[in-house]
Coordinates of C-alpha atoms in Angstrom, one line a residue:
X1 CA -123.8 299.3 -38.4
X2 CA -122.5 302.2 -40.5
X3 CA -119.0 300.7 -40.7
X4 CA -120.5 297.5 -42.1
X5 CA -121.9 299.5 -45.0
X6 CA -118.8 301.7 -45.3
X7 CA -120.3 305.0 -44.0
X8 CA -118.7 307.5 -41.7
X9 CA -121.2 309.2 -39.4
X10 CA -121.0 313.0 -39.2
X11 CA -123.4 314.8 -36.9
X12 CA -123.9 318.4 -37.8
X13 CA -125.0 319.1 -34.2
X14 CA -121.9 317.4 -32.7
X15 CA -119.6 319.3 -35.0
X16 CA -121.2 322.5 -34.0
X17 CA -121.1 321.7 -30.3
X18 CA -117.4 320.6 -30.6
X19 CA -116.6 323.9 -32.4
X20 CA -118.4 325.9 -29.7
X21 CA -116.2 324.3 -27.1
X22 CA -112.9 324.6 -29.1
X23 CA -110.6 327.2 -27.5
X24 CA -110.1 330.1 -29.7
X25 CA -113.0 329.3 -32.0
X26 CA -114.3 332.4 -33.8
X27 CA -117.7 330.9 -34.0
X28 CA -118.1 329.5 -30.4
X29 CA -120.4 332.2 -28.9
X30 CA -122.4 332.6 -32.0
X31 CA -123.1 328.8 -32.2
X32 CA -124.1 328.8 -28.5
X33 CA -126.6 331.6 -29.0
X34 CA -128.2 329.9 -32.0
X35 CA -128.4 326.5 -30.3
X36 CA -129.9 327.9 -27.0
X37 CA -132.5 329.7 -29.0
X38 CA -133.4 326.6 -30.9
X39 CA -132.5 328.3 -34.2
X40 CA -130.5 327.0 -37.1
X41 CA -126.8 328.0 -37.2
X42 CA -125.8 330.0 -40.4
X43 CA -125.1 327.6 -43.2
X44 CA -121.6 328.8 -44.0
X45 CA -120.4 327.7 -40.5
X46 CA -122.1 324.3 -40.6
X47 CA -121.0 323.4 -44.1
X48 CA -117.4 324.5 -43.4
X49 CA -117.3 322.1 -40.4
X50 CA -118.9 319.3 -42.4
X51 CA -116.6 319.8 -45.4
X52 CA -113.6 319.9 -43.1
X53 CA -114.6 316.6 -41.4
X54 CA -115.3 314.9 -44.8
X55 CA -111.9 316.1 -46.2
X56 CA -110.1 314.9 -43.1
X57 CA -111.8 311.5 -43.2
X58 CA -111.0 311.0 -46.9
X59 CA -107.4 312.3 -46.5
X60 CA -106.8 309.6 -43.8
X61 CA -108.4 306.9 -46.0
X62 CA -109.5 307.5 -49.6
X63 CA -111.8 304.5 -49.4
X64 CA -113.9 306.3 -46.8
X65 CA -116.0 308.4 -49.1
X66 CA -119.5 307.5 -48.0
X67 CA -121.0 309.7 -45.2
X68 CA -124.2 309.7 -43.2
X69 CA -124.7 313.3 -42.3
X70 CA -126.9 313.6 -39.3
X71 CA -129.1 316.6 -38.8
X72 CA -128.5 318.4 -42.1
X73 CA -129.8 320.1 -44.2
X74 CA -132.3 321.7 -41.8
X75 CA -133.7 324.5 -43.9
X76 CA -133.8 326.0 -47.4
X77 CA -130.7 328.0 -46.7
X78 CA -128.8 324.9 -45.7
X79 CA -129.9 323.1 -48.8
X80 CA -128.9 325.9 -51.1
X81 CA -125.5 326.2 -49.3
X82 CA -125.0 322.5 -49.6
X83 CA -125.9 322.4 -53.3
X84 CA -123.6 325.4 -54.0
X85 CA -120.6 324.1 -52.0
X86 CA -120.9 320.4 -52.8
X87 CA -122.1 320.4 -56.4
X88 CA -120.1 317.9 -58.3
X89 CA -118.3 316.8 -55.0
X90 CA -121.0 314.9 -53.2
X91 CA -124.3 313.2 -54.2
X92 CA -127.2 312.7 -51.8
X93 CA -128.2 309.0 -52.2
X94 CA -131.1 309.1 -49.8
X95 CA -132.5 310.9 -46.7
X96 CA -133.1 308.7 -43.6
X97 CA -136.1 310.3 -41.9
X98 CA -136.9 309.3 -38.3
X99 CA -140.6 310.2 -38.0
X100 CA -141.7 310.7 -34.5
X101 CA -144.6 312.4 -32.6
X102 CA -143.6 315.8 -31.1
X103 CA -144.7 314.7 -27.6
X104 CA -142.5 311.6 -27.7
X105 CA -139.5 313.6 -28.9
X106 CA -139.9 316.2 -26.2
X107 CA -140.2 313.5 -23.5
X108 CA -137.1 311.8 -24.8
X109 CA -135.1 315.0 -25.0
X110 CA -136.1 316.1 -21.5
X111 CA -135.0 312.6 -20.2
X112 CA -131.7 313.0 -22.1
X113 CA -131.4 316.5 -20.6
X114 CA -131.0 315.0 -17.2
X115 CA -127.5 313.8 -18.1
X116 CA -126.6 315.3 -21.5
X117 CA -125.4 318.7 -20.4
X118 CA -126.9 320.1 -23.6
X119 CA -128.1 323.7 -23.3
X120 CA -131.1 322.9 -25.6
X121 CA -132.5 319.9 -23.7
X122 CA -135.1 321.9 -21.9
X123 CA -138.9 322.6 -22.4
X124 CA -138.4 326.2 -23.7
X125 CA -135.7 325.3 -26.3
X126 CA -137.6 322.2 -27.3
X127 CA -140.7 324.2 -28.1
X128 CA -138.6 326.6 -30.2
X129 CA -137.0 323.6 -32.0
X130 CA -140.3 322.1 -32.9
X131 CA -141.5 325.4 -34.3
X132 CA -138.3 325.7 -36.3
X133 CA -138.6 322.1 -37.5
X134 CA -142.2 322.6 -38.8
X135 CA -141.4 325.9 -40.4
X136 CA -138.0 325.2 -41.9
X137 CA -137.0 321.5 -41.9
X138 CA -140.2 319.7 -42.8
X139 CA -140.4 321.4 -46.2
X140 CA -136.9 320.1 -47.0
X141 CA -138.0 316.6 -46.1
X142 CA -141.1 317.1 -48.3
X143 CA -138.8 318.2 -51.2
X144 CA -136.6 315.1 -50.9
X145 CA -139.8 313.0 -50.7
X146 CA -141.0 314.4 -54.0
X147 CA -137.6 313.4 -55.4
X148 CA -138.1 309.8 -54.2
X149 CA -135.1 310.1 -51.8
X150 CA -136.8 309.7 -48.4
X151 CA -136.5 306.5 -46.4
X152 CA -138.9 306.8 -43.5
X153 CA -138.6 305.1 -40.1
X154 CA -141.3 305.2 -37.5
X155 CA -139.1 306.4 -34.6
X156 CA -141.9 306.1 -32.0
X157 CA -141.2 302.4 -31.8
X158 CA -138.7 300.6 -29.6
X159 CA -135.0 301.0 -30.1
X160 CA -134.8 297.4 -31.4
X161 CA -137.7 297.9 -33.9
X162 CA -136.2 301.2 -35.1
X163 CA -132.8 299.6 -35.5
X164 CA -134.2 296.7 -37.5
X165 CA -136.0 299.0 -39.9
X166 CA -132.7 301.0 -40.4
X167 CA -130.8 297.7 -41.1
X168 CA -133.5 296.9 -43.7
X169 CA -133.0 300.3 -45.4
X170 CA -129.2 300.0 -45.4
X171 CA -129.4 296.4 -46.7
X172 CA -131.5 297.7 -49.6
X173 CA -129.5 301.0 -50.2
X174 CA -126.0 299.6 -49.6

């Protein structure tokens, strides 16, 4: 789907997990501790990984200059860091917000945890992640909503229904 619209998908979480596993990473242990505690990794680390991935993608193909950044920004610090680092280099077209009830999210993550190998797919980490979301991330979504940049998807629906709604948004946004 993203390729059809010319987007490259970058997951902040995947970049952090990959960096955590990378031999010789100066950030590996730090990232692991933040993830396990359901806390947000310091913005400098996340932005440096995102920027590196964006630069590498565009260096390989200059036409690939549209990115869907998954899971970022997660708090005010992330947003300020993004604005400071990427000002004049990247514009946020819209925020794709998958709105889902906490109980459904927890159930899905616990199910995923049976095979994901993720250190944060457990009840304790999930409760911390929900607290972090409500305290830190929801205000960022609200901010973008006031700017008219949020495109909301009811993620409690079936995979097919969610996908159809996402297709409609990308058809409209390009």
